[in-house]
PDB file of C-alpha atoms in Angstrom:
ATOM      1  CA  UNK N   1     146.970  59.444 134.190  1.00  0.00           C
ATOM      2  CA  UNK N   2     145.771  62.985 132.795  1.00  0.00           C
ATOM      3  CA  UNK N   3     149.237  64.160 134.412  1.00  0.00           C
ATOM      4  CA  UNK N   4     151.119  62.237 132.263  1.00  0.00           C
ATOM      5  CA  UNK N   5     149.049  63.260 129.145  1.00  0.00           C
ATOM      6  CA  UNK N   6     149.380  66.971 129.937  1.00  0.00           C
ATOM      7  CA  UNK N   7     153.220  66.544 130.676  1.00  0.00           C
ATOM      8  CA  UNK N   8     155.206  68.989 128.726  1.00  0.00           C
ATOM      9  CA  UNK N   9     152.141  70.670 127.455  1.00  0.00           C
ATOM     10  CA  UNK N  10     153.530  74.207 127.969  1.00  0.00           C
ATOM     11  CA  UNK N  11     156.256  73.324 125.187  1.00  0.00           C
ATOM     12  CA  UNK N  12     153.382  72.387 123.169  1.00  0.00           C
ATOM     13  CA  UNK N  13     151.212  75.650 123.998  1.00  0.00           C
ATOM     14  CA  UNK N  14     154.523  77.787 123.363  1.00  0.00           C
ATOM     15  CA  UNK N  15     155.021  76.729 120.086  1.00  0.00           C
ATOM     16  CA  UNK N  16     151.653  77.017 118.878  1.00  0.00           C
ATOM     17  CA  UNK N  17     152.040  80.915 120.268  1.00  0.00           C
ATOM     18  CA  UNK N  18     155.299  81.567 118.804  1.00  0.00           C
ATOM     19  CA  UNK N  19     153.946  80.228 115.645  1.00  0.00           C
ATOM     20  CA  UNK N  20     150.852  82.187 115.261  1.00  0.00           C
ATOM     21  CA  UNK N  21     152.246  85.309 117.059  1.00  0.00           C
ATOM     22  CA  UNK N  22     155.183  85.317 114.363  1.00  0.00           C
ATOM     23  CA  UNK N  23     152.785  84.735 111.176  1.00  0.00           C
ATOM     24  CA  UNK N  24     150.333  87.577 112.900  1.00  0.00           C
ATOM     25  CA  UNK N  25     152.930  89.945 113.381  1.00  0.00           C
ATOM     26  CA  UNK N  26     154.085  89.437 109.994  1.00  0.00           C
ATOM     27  CA  UNK N  27     150.587  89.770 108.477  1.00  0.00           C
ATOM     28  CA  UNK N  28     150.556  93.174 110.658  1.00  0.00           C
ATOM     29  CA  UNK N  29     153.811  94.671 109.393  1.00  0.00           C
ATOM     30  CA  UNK N  30     152.447  93.964 105.781  1.00  0.00           C
ATOM     31  CA  UNK N  31     149.203  95.467 106.525  1.00  0.00           C
ATOM     32  CA  UNK N  32     150.831  98.552 108.415  1.00  0.00           C
ATOM     33  CA  UNK N  33     153.301  99.044 105.499  1.00  0.00           C
ATOM     34  CA  UNK N  34     150.440  98.791 102.794  1.00  0.00           C
ATOM     35  CA  UNK N  35     148.360 101.506 104.501  1.00  0.00           C
ATOM     36  CA  UNK N  36     151.501 104.073 104.646  1.00  0.00           C
ATOM     37  CA  UNK N  37     152.583 103.283 100.944  1.00  0.00           C
ATOM     38  CA  UNK N  38     149.212 103.635  99.594  1.00  0.00           C
ATOM     39  CA  UNK N  39     149.127 107.380 101.685  1.00  0.00           C
ATOM     40  CA  UNK N  40     152.145 108.275 100.501  1.00  0.00           C
ATOM     41  CA  UNK N  41     151.038 107.206  96.714  1.00  0.00           C
ATOM     42  CA  UNK N  42     148.173 109.120  97.030  1.00  0.00           C
ATOM     43  CA  UNK N  43     149.659 112.394  98.220  1.00  0.00           C
ATOM     44  CA  UNK N  44     152.508 112.209  95.849  1.00  0.00           C
ATOM     45  CA  UNK N  45     149.769 111.846  92.972  1.00  0.00           C
ATOM     46  CA  UNK N  46     147.656 114.972  94.207  1.00  0.00           C
ATOM     47  CA  UNK N  47     151.251 117.036  94.380  1.00  0.00           C
ATOM     48  CA  UNK N  48     151.911 115.656  90.719  1.00  0.00           C
ATOM     49  CA  UNK N  49     148.189 116.814  89.631  1.00  0.00           C
ATOM     50  CA  UNK N  50     148.930 120.022  91.234  1.00  0.00           C
ATOM     51  CA  UNK N  51     151.761 120.639  89.723  1.00  0.00           C
ATOM     52  CA  UNK N  52     150.703 119.650  86.140  1.00  0.00           C
ATOM     53  CA  UNK N  53     147.499 122.032  86.817  1.00  0.00           C
ATOM     54  CA  UNK N  54     149.183 125.191  87.257  1.00  0.00           C
TER      55      UNK N  54
ATOM     56  CA  UNK J   1     142.103  82.894  91.999  1.00  0.00           C
ATOM     57  CA  UNK J   2     141.659  86.249  94.029  1.00  0.00           C
ATOM     58  CA  UNK J   3     143.595  86.740  97.121  1.00  0.00           C
ATOM     59  CA  UNK J   4     140.364  87.034  99.392  1.00  0.00           C
ATOM     60  CA  UNK J   5     139.069  83.759  98.126  1.00  0.00           C
ATOM     61  CA  UNK J   6     142.581  81.950  98.903  1.00  0.00           C
ATOM     62  CA  UNK J   7     142.356  83.572 102.375  1.00  0.00           C
ATOM     63  CA  UNK J   8     138.769  82.323 103.052  1.00  0.00           C
ATOM     64  CA  UNK J   9     139.820  79.025 101.683  1.00  0.00           C
ATOM     65  CA  UNK J  10     143.276  79.128 103.953  1.00  0.00           C
ATOM     66  CA  UNK J  11     141.437  79.857 106.896  1.00  0.00           C
ATOM     67  CA  UNK J  12     138.622  76.955 106.516  1.00  0.00           C
ATOM     68  CA  UNK J  13     141.632  74.416 106.059  1.00  0.00           C
ATOM     69  CA  UNK J  14     143.662  76.015 109.260  1.00  0.00           C
ATOM     70  CA  UNK J  15     140.243  75.065 111.302  1.00  0.00           C
ATOM     71  CA  UNK J  16     140.100  72.037 109.906  1.00  0.00           C
ATOM     72  CA  UNK J  17     143.711  71.236 110.739  1.00  0.00           C
ATOM     73  CA  UNK J  18     143.277  72.280 114.364  1.00  0.00           C
ATOM     74  CA  UNK J  19     140.449  70.161 114.510  1.00  0.00           C
ATOM     75  CA  UNK J  20     142.565  67.241 113.093  1.00  0.00           C
ATOM     76  CA  UNK J  21     145.377  68.154 115.328  1.00  0.00           C
ATOM     77  CA  UNK J  22     143.551  68.111 118.513  1.00  0.00           C
ATOM     78  CA  UNK J  23     140.783  66.183 118.156  1.00  0.00           C
ATOM     79  CA  UNK J  24     140.898  63.617 115.605  1.00  0.00           C
ATOM     80  CA  UNK J  25     144.718  62.401 115.575  1.00  0.00           C
ATOM     81  CA  UNK J  26     145.492  60.274 118.631  1.00  0.00           C
ATOM     82  CA  UNK J  27     147.834  61.405 121.295  1.00  0.00           C
ATOM     83  CA  UNK J  28     151.555  59.875 120.373  1.00  0.00           C
ATOM     84  CA  UNK J  29     152.394  57.266 123.114  1.00  0.00           C
ATOM     85  CA  UNK J  30     155.828  58.400 124.329  1.00  0.00           C
ATOM     86  CA  UNK J  31     155.850  62.084 123.598  1.00  0.00           C
ATOM     87  CA  UNK J  32     152.367  62.657 124.421  1.00  0.00           C
ATOM     88  CA  UNK J  33     151.084  66.623 123.608  1.00  0.00           C
ATOM     89  CA  UNK J  34     154.373  67.529 122.649  1.00  0.00           C
ATOM     90  CA  UNK J  35     154.107  65.567 119.603  1.00  0.00           C
ATOM     91  CA  UNK J  36     151.396  67.818 118.644  1.00  0.00           C
ATOM     92  CA  UNK J  37     154.122  70.558 117.774  1.00  0.00           C
ATOM     93  CA  UNK J  38     154.986  68.279 114.526  1.00  0.00           C
ATOM     94  CA  UNK J  39     151.973  69.540 113.053  1.00  0.00           C
ATOM     95  CA  UNK J  40     153.473  73.093 113.058  1.00  0.00           C
ATOM     96  CA  UNK J  41     157.086  72.664 112.444  1.00  0.00           C
ATOM     97  CA  UNK J  42     156.958  70.179 109.673  1.00  0.00           C
ATOM     98  CA  UNK J  43     154.688  72.366 107.641  1.00  0.00           C
ATOM     99  CA  UNK J  44     157.091  75.357 108.681  1.00  0.00           C
ATOM    100  CA  UNK J  45     160.086  73.338 107.340  1.00  0.00           C
ATOM    101  CA  UNK J  46     158.273  72.563 104.012  1.00  0.00           C
ATOM    102  CA  UNK J  47     157.324  76.107 103.251  1.00  0.00           C
ATOM    103  CA  UNK J  48     160.946  77.280 104.649  1.00  0.00           C
ATOM    104  CA  UNK J  49     162.200  75.244 101.251  1.00  0.00           C
ATOM    105  CA  UNK J  50     159.566  75.928  98.859  1.00  0.00           C
ATOM    106  CA  UNK J  51     159.806  79.579  99.510  1.00  0.00           C
ATOM    107  CA  UNK J  52     163.625  79.269  98.804  1.00  0.00           C
ATOM    108  CA  UNK J  53     163.234  77.581  95.729  1.00  0.00           C
ATOM    109  CA  UNK J  54     160.191  80.013  94.277  1.00  0.00           C
ATOM    110  CA  UNK J  55     163.159  82.581  95.222  1.00  0.00           C
ATOM    111  CA  UNK J  56     166.040  80.945  93.286  1.00  0.00           C
ATOM    112  CA  UNK J  57     163.428  80.078  90.249  1.00  0.00           C
ATOM    113  CA  UNK J  58     162.697  83.918  90.384  1.00  0.00           C
ATOM    114  CA  UNK J  59     166.292  84.716  90.506  1.00  0.00           C
ATOM    115  CA  UNK J  60     166.856  82.170  87.596  1.00  0.00           C
ATOM    116  CA  UNK J  61     164.324  83.709  85.269  1.00  0.00           C
ATOM    117  CA  UNK J  62     165.306  87.477  86.287  1.00  0.00           C
ATOM    118  CA  UNK J  63     169.205  86.402  85.238  1.00  0.00           C
ATOM    119  CA  UNK J  64     167.456  85.308  82.096  1.00  0.00           C
ATOM    120  CA  UNK J  65     164.666  87.110  81.060  1.00  0.00           C
ATOM    121  CA  UNK J  66     165.807  90.727  82.598  1.00  0.00           C
ATOM    122  CA  UNK J  67     162.147  91.434  83.627  1.00  0.00           C
ATOM    123  CA  UNK J  68     161.865  93.202  86.942  1.00  0.00           C
ATOM    124  CA  UNK J  69     158.373  91.101  87.746  1.00  0.00           C
ATOM    125  CA  UNK J  70     160.695  87.935  88.396  1.00  0.00           C
ATOM    126  CA  UNK J  71     162.889  89.659  90.713  1.00  0.00           C
ATOM    127  CA  UNK J  72     159.648  90.943  92.357  1.00  0.00           C
ATOM    128  CA  UNK J  73     158.630  87.114  92.974  1.00  0.00           C
ATOM    129  CA  UNK J  74     161.825  86.200  94.282  1.00  0.00           C
ATOM    130  CA  UNK J  75     162.287  89.115  97.276  1.00  0.00           C
ATOM    131  CA  UNK J  76     158.715  88.691  97.995  1.00  0.00           C
ATOM    132  CA  UNK J  77     159.105  84.722  98.258  1.00  0.00           C
ATOM    133  CA  UNK J  78     162.380  85.274 100.369  1.00  0.00           C
ATOM    134  CA  UNK J  79     160.823  87.710 102.939  1.00  0.00           C
ATOM    135  CA  UNK J  80     158.143  84.975 103.389  1.00  0.00           C
ATOM    136  CA  UNK J  81     160.551  82.288 103.252  1.00  0.00           C
ATOM    137  CA  UNK J  82     162.678  83.883 105.926  1.00  0.00           C
ATOM    138  CA  UNK J  83     159.632  84.187 108.332  1.00  0.00           C
ATOM    139  CA  UNK J  84     158.983  80.488 107.834  1.00  0.00           C
ATOM    140  CA  UNK J  85     162.308  79.299 108.238  1.00  0.00           C
ATOM    141  CA  UNK J  86     162.596  81.287 111.754  1.00  0.00           C
ATOM    142  CA  UNK J  87     159.297  79.721 112.672  1.00  0.00           C
ATOM    143  CA  UNK J  88     160.622  76.296 111.898  1.00  0.00           C
ATOM    144  CA  UNK J  89     163.567  76.734 113.805  1.00  0.00           C
ATOM    145  CA  UNK J  90     161.741  78.359 116.518  1.00  0.00           C
ATOM    146  CA  UNK J  91     159.142  75.709 117.196  1.00  0.00           C
ATOM    147  CA  UNK J  92     161.846  73.051 116.406  1.00  0.00           C
ATOM    148  CA  UNK J  93     164.042  73.731 119.142  1.00  0.00           C
ATOM    149  CA  UNK J  94     161.126  74.126 121.484  1.00  0.00           C
ATOM    150  CA  UNK J  95     159.980  70.425 120.507  1.00  0.00           C
ATOM    151  CA  UNK J  96     163.385  69.316 121.058  1.00  0.00           C
ATOM    152  CA  UNK J  97     163.745  70.670 124.597  1.00  0.00           C
ATOM    153  CA  UNK J  98     161.342  68.369 125.839  1.00  0.00           C
ATOM    154  CA  UNK J  99     161.925  65.251 123.450  1.00  0.00           C
ATOM    155  CA  UNK J 100     165.921  65.314 123.103  1.00  0.00           C
ATOM    156  CA  UNK J 101     166.530  67.393 126.120  1.00  0.00           C
ATOM    157  CA  UNK J 102     168.283  70.297 124.744  1.00  0.00           C
ATOM    158  CA  UNK J 103     167.170  73.176 122.500  1.00  0.00           C
ATOM    159  CA  UNK J 104     169.413  72.615 119.973  1.00  0.00           C
ATOM    160  CA  UNK J 105     171.949  69.771 118.776  1.00  0.00           C
ATOM    161  CA  UNK J 106     174.721  70.671 116.256  1.00  0.00           C
ATOM    162  CA  UNK J 107     175.337  67.023 115.443  1.00  0.00           C
ATOM    163  CA  UNK J 108     171.581  66.738 113.659  1.00  0.00           C
ATOM    164  CA  UNK J 109     172.471  67.650 110.063  1.00  0.00           C
ATOM    165  CA  UNK J 110     168.467  68.470 109.477  1.00  0.00           C
ATOM    166  CA  UNK J 111     168.962  71.032 111.984  1.00  0.00           C
ATOM    167  CA  UNK J 112     171.921  72.435 111.134  1.00  0.00           C
ATOM    168  CA  UNK J 113     171.120  72.610 107.247  1.00  0.00           C
ATOM    169  CA  UNK J 114     167.834  74.478 107.991  1.00  0.00           C
ATOM    170  CA  UNK J 115     169.892  76.987 109.773  1.00  0.00           C
ATOM    171  CA  UNK J 116     172.531  77.234 106.831  1.00  0.00           C
ATOM    172  CA  UNK J 117     169.271  78.308 104.928  1.00  0.00           C
ATOM    173  CA  UNK J 118     168.179  81.060 107.184  1.00  0.00           C
ATOM    174  CA  UNK J 119     171.757  82.363 106.770  1.00  0.00           C
ATOM    175  CA  UNK J 120     171.447  82.142 102.943  1.00  0.00           C
ATOM    176  CA  UNK J 121     167.943  84.070 103.237  1.00  0.00           C
ATOM    177  CA  UNK J 122     170.065  86.307 105.307  1.00  0.00           C
ATOM    178  CA  UNK J 123     172.709  86.738 102.400  1.00  0.00           C
ATOM    179  CA  UNK J 124     170.104  86.808 100.138  1.00  0.00           C
ATOM    180  CA  UNK J 125     168.982  89.884 101.401  1.00  0.00           C
ATOM    181  CA  UNK J 126     172.286  91.617 102.954  1.00  0.00           C
ATOM    182  CA  UNK J 127     173.713  91.442  99.496  1.00  0.00           C
ATOM    183  CA  UNK J 128     170.646  93.465  98.057  1.00  0.00           C
ATOM    184  CA  UNK J 129     170.961  96.302 100.810  1.00  0.00           C
ATOM    185  CA  UNK J 130     174.777  96.402 100.423  1.00  0.00           C
ATOM    186  CA  UNK J 131     174.396  97.108  96.855  1.00  0.00           C
ATOM    187  CA  UNK J 132     174.531 100.702  95.757  1.00  0.00           C
ATOM    188  CA  UNK J 133     172.498 100.174  92.511  1.00  0.00           C
ATOM    189  CA  UNK J 134     168.977  98.244  93.059  1.00  0.00           C
ATOM    190  CA  UNK J 135     169.519  96.275  89.621  1.00  0.00           C
ATOM    191  CA  UNK J 136     173.113  94.876  90.330  1.00  0.00           C
ATOM    192  CA  UNK J 137     171.927  94.215  94.158  1.00  0.00           C
ATOM    193  CA  UNK J 138     169.029  92.106  92.550  1.00  0.00           C
ATOM    194  CA  UNK J 139     171.675  89.936  90.189  1.00  0.00           C
ATOM    195  CA  UNK J 140     174.001  89.083  93.222  1.00  0.00           C
ATOM    196  CA  UNK J 141     171.380  88.280  95.097  1.00  0.00           C
ATOM    197  CA  UNK J 142     170.027  86.132  92.611  1.00  0.00           C
ATOM    198  CA  UNK J 143     173.064  84.283  92.211  1.00  0.00           C
ATOM    199  CA  UNK J 144     173.139  84.069  96.136  1.00  0.00           C
ATOM    200  CA  UNK J 145     169.717  82.071  95.686  1.00  0.00           C
ATOM    201  CA  UNK J 146     170.825  80.041  92.717  1.00  0.00           C
ATOM    202  CA  UNK J 147     174.203  79.077  94.802  1.00  0.00           C
ATOM    203  CA  UNK J 148     172.004  78.604  98.030  1.00  0.00           C
ATOM    204  CA  UNK J 149     169.536  75.903  96.335  1.00  0.00           C
ATOM    205  CA  UNK J 150     172.483  73.451  97.255  1.00  0.00           C
ATOM    206  CA  UNK J 151     171.453  73.370 100.325  1.00  0.00           C
ATOM    207  CA  UNK J 152     167.633  72.364  99.672  1.00  0.00           C
ATOM    208  CA  UNK J 153     168.665  68.350  99.098  1.00  0.00           C
ATOM    209  CA  UNK J 154     170.861  68.580 102.012  1.00  0.00           C
ATOM    210  CA  UNK J 155     167.930  69.478 104.007  1.00  0.00           C
ATOM    211  CA  UNK J 156     165.646  66.884 102.389  1.00  0.00           C
ATOM    212  CA  UNK J 157     168.276  64.401 102.672  1.00  0.00           C
ATOM    213  CA  UNK J 158     169.599  64.840 106.061  1.00  0.00           C
ATOM    214  CA  UNK J 159     167.660  62.531 108.134  1.00  0.00           C
ATOM    215  CA  UNK J 160     167.954  59.546 105.812  1.00  0.00           C
ATOM    216  CA  UNK J 161     171.836  60.006 105.372  1.00  0.00           C
ATOM    217  CA  UNK J 162     172.905  61.421 108.623  1.00  0.00           C
ATOM    218  CA  UNK J 163     170.090  61.036 110.922  1.00  0.00           C
ATOM    219  CA  UNK J 164     171.624  62.476 114.152  1.00  0.00           C
ATOM    220  CA  UNK J 165     169.218  62.948 117.196  1.00  0.00           C
ATOM    221  CA  UNK J 166     165.939  63.930 114.473  1.00  0.00           C
ATOM    222  CA  UNK J 167     163.928  60.982 113.804  1.00  0.00           C
ATOM    223  CA  UNK J 168     164.110  59.282 110.488  1.00  0.00           C
ATOM    224  CA  UNK J 169     161.762  60.212 107.745  1.00  0.00           C
ATOM    225  CA  UNK J 170     158.579  57.910 108.767  1.00  0.00           C
ATOM    226  CA  UNK J 171     155.780  60.233 107.326  1.00  0.00           C
ATOM    227  CA  UNK J 172     154.904  58.047 104.080  1.00  0.00           C
ATOM    228  CA  UNK J 173     156.653  54.762 105.344  1.00  0.00           C
ATOM    229  CA  UNK J 174     153.956  52.048 105.472  1.00  0.00           C
ATOM    230  CA  UNK J 175     153.566  51.576 109.602  1.00  0.00           C
ATOM    231  CA  UNK J 176     155.684  54.769 109.933  1.00  0.00           C
ATOM    232  CA  UNK J 177     153.161  57.353 111.137  1.00  0.00           C
ATOM    233  CA  UNK J 178     149.448  56.607 112.106  1.00  0.00           C
ATOM    234  CA  UNK J 179     146.953  57.297 109.403  1.00  0.00           C
ATOM    235  CA  UNK J 180     145.228  59.417 111.261  1.00  0.00           C
ATOM    236  CA  UNK J 181     148.035  61.717 112.293  1.00  0.00           C
ATOM    237  CA  UNK J 182     149.058  61.566 108.834  1.00  0.00           C
ATOM    238  CA  UNK J 183     145.880  63.189 107.622  1.00  0.00           C
ATOM    239  CA  UNK J 184     146.302  65.869 110.273  1.00  0.00           C
ATOM    240  CA  UNK J 185     149.819  66.445 108.926  1.00  0.00           C
ATOM    241  CA  UNK J 186     148.813  66.553 105.486  1.00  0.00           C
ATOM    242  CA  UNK J 187     145.719  69.123 106.062  1.00  0.00           C
ATOM    243  CA  UNK J 188     147.937  71.440 107.901  1.00  0.00           C
ATOM    244  CA  UNK J 189     150.669  71.384 105.282  1.00  0.00           C
ATOM    245  CA  UNK J 190     148.268  72.318 102.579  1.00  0.00           C
ATOM    246  CA  UNK J 191     146.602  74.854 105.292  1.00  0.00           C
ATOM    247  CA  UNK J 192     149.853  76.516 105.601  1.00  0.00           C
ATOM    248  CA  UNK J 193     150.875  76.158 102.203  1.00  0.00           C
ATOM    249  CA  UNK J 194     147.857  78.257 100.984  1.00  0.00           C
ATOM    250  CA  UNK J 195     148.986  81.052 103.643  1.00  0.00           C
ATOM    251  CA  UNK J 196     152.092  80.985 102.027  1.00  0.00           C
ATOM    252  CA  UNK J 197     150.634  81.929  98.565  1.00  0.00           C
ATOM    253  CA  UNK J 198     148.253  84.270 100.027  1.00  0.00           C
ATOM    254  CA  UNK J 199     151.456  86.025 102.006  1.00  0.00           C
ATOM    255  CA  UNK J 200     153.443  85.826  98.740  1.00  0.00           C
ATOM    256  CA  UNK J 201     150.554  87.778  96.788  1.00  0.00           C
ATOM    257  CA  UNK J 202     150.246  90.529  99.381  1.00  0.00           C
ATOM    258  CA  UNK J 203     154.431  90.667  99.473  1.00  0.00           C
ATOM    259  CA  UNK J 204     154.236  91.037  95.716  1.00  0.00           C
ATOM    260  CA  UNK J 205     151.436  93.543  95.369  1.00  0.00           C
ATOM    261  CA  UNK J 206     153.565  95.721  98.694  1.00  0.00           C
ATOM    262  CA  UNK J 207     156.706  95.363  96.215  1.00  0.00           C
ATOM    263  CA  UNK J 208     154.965  96.477  93.171  1.00  0.00           C
ATOM    264  CA  UNK J 209     153.254  99.889  95.290  1.00  0.00           C
ATOM    265  CA  UNK J 210     156.859 100.313  96.773  1.00  0.00           C
ATOM    266  CA  UNK J 211     158.322 100.189  92.938  1.00  0.00           C
ATOM    267  CA  UNK J 212     155.417 102.635  92.044  1.00  0.00           C
ATOM    268  CA  UNK J 213     156.308 105.231  94.994  1.00  0.00           C
ATOM    269  CA  UNK J 214     159.888 105.056  93.790  1.00  0.00           C
ATOM    270  CA  UNK J 215     158.721 106.142  90.402  1.00  0.00           C
ATOM    271  CA  UNK J 216     156.515 108.748  91.688  1.00  0.00           C
ATOM    272  CA  UNK J 217     159.349 110.604  93.728  1.00  0.00           C
ATOM    273  CA  UNK J 218     161.423 110.334  91.093  1.00  0.00           C
ATOM    274  CA  UNK J 219     158.885 112.080  88.629  1.00  0.00           C
ATOM    275  CA  UNK J 220     158.177 114.535  91.592  1.00  0.00           C
ATOM    276  CA  UNK J 221     161.942 115.986  91.850  1.00  0.00           C
TER     277      UNK J 221
END
């Protein structure tokens, strides 16, 4: 009976793993990109400030 | 509502959805545990369409009002949408193998029209990236999104009109879906929709940062 219920459970696990891995990978991509952009923006802003002070 | 508040709400809803999927909703008698994939692929498929509708509406407003904020919304929703469309196709395919015996069936219009939506998303980004001038690229992309909108009713009606291997639309029919399964499904749909809104807000703010960086670079040259 238990074997019958567990039949094809691997497909279910694979689907949940793919879905969650996809969502997490995208969130990670956005987070890394945002951190890099913020760094670049801050660096450029301080460059522009220095240029303005000269 | 702030993004973090929505994120917490989405997380709580997702935990509730997982509880309902695995501990509340009954195990389907024929498909057994594989049927649980249904609680993932339906929300993913819904978000694939919702995100594209938002992209097209953003595109229309961009063409009418000529404001970049609508293009930013359209672009961001398009990017989030392509992620969900890819996941809908992937989870749908994983579900199809044990249930239908094949990973994919070209004779099932729901699958084919969803794949066409994926290609429309790709075309949306392709015309943007191939255009030398950003504003022109955004205009072309808006046109692609408006034309691509025609695929949405095809996806929605596909199971009623041409079914193929795909089951008929049973979710809201009386006697169609077990009430407990319906509660689990609707909770999952709401939880994923909240996640879509959070991701859209995140991507939109990132797009604003990209625009600011571009402006600063031009200023510094």
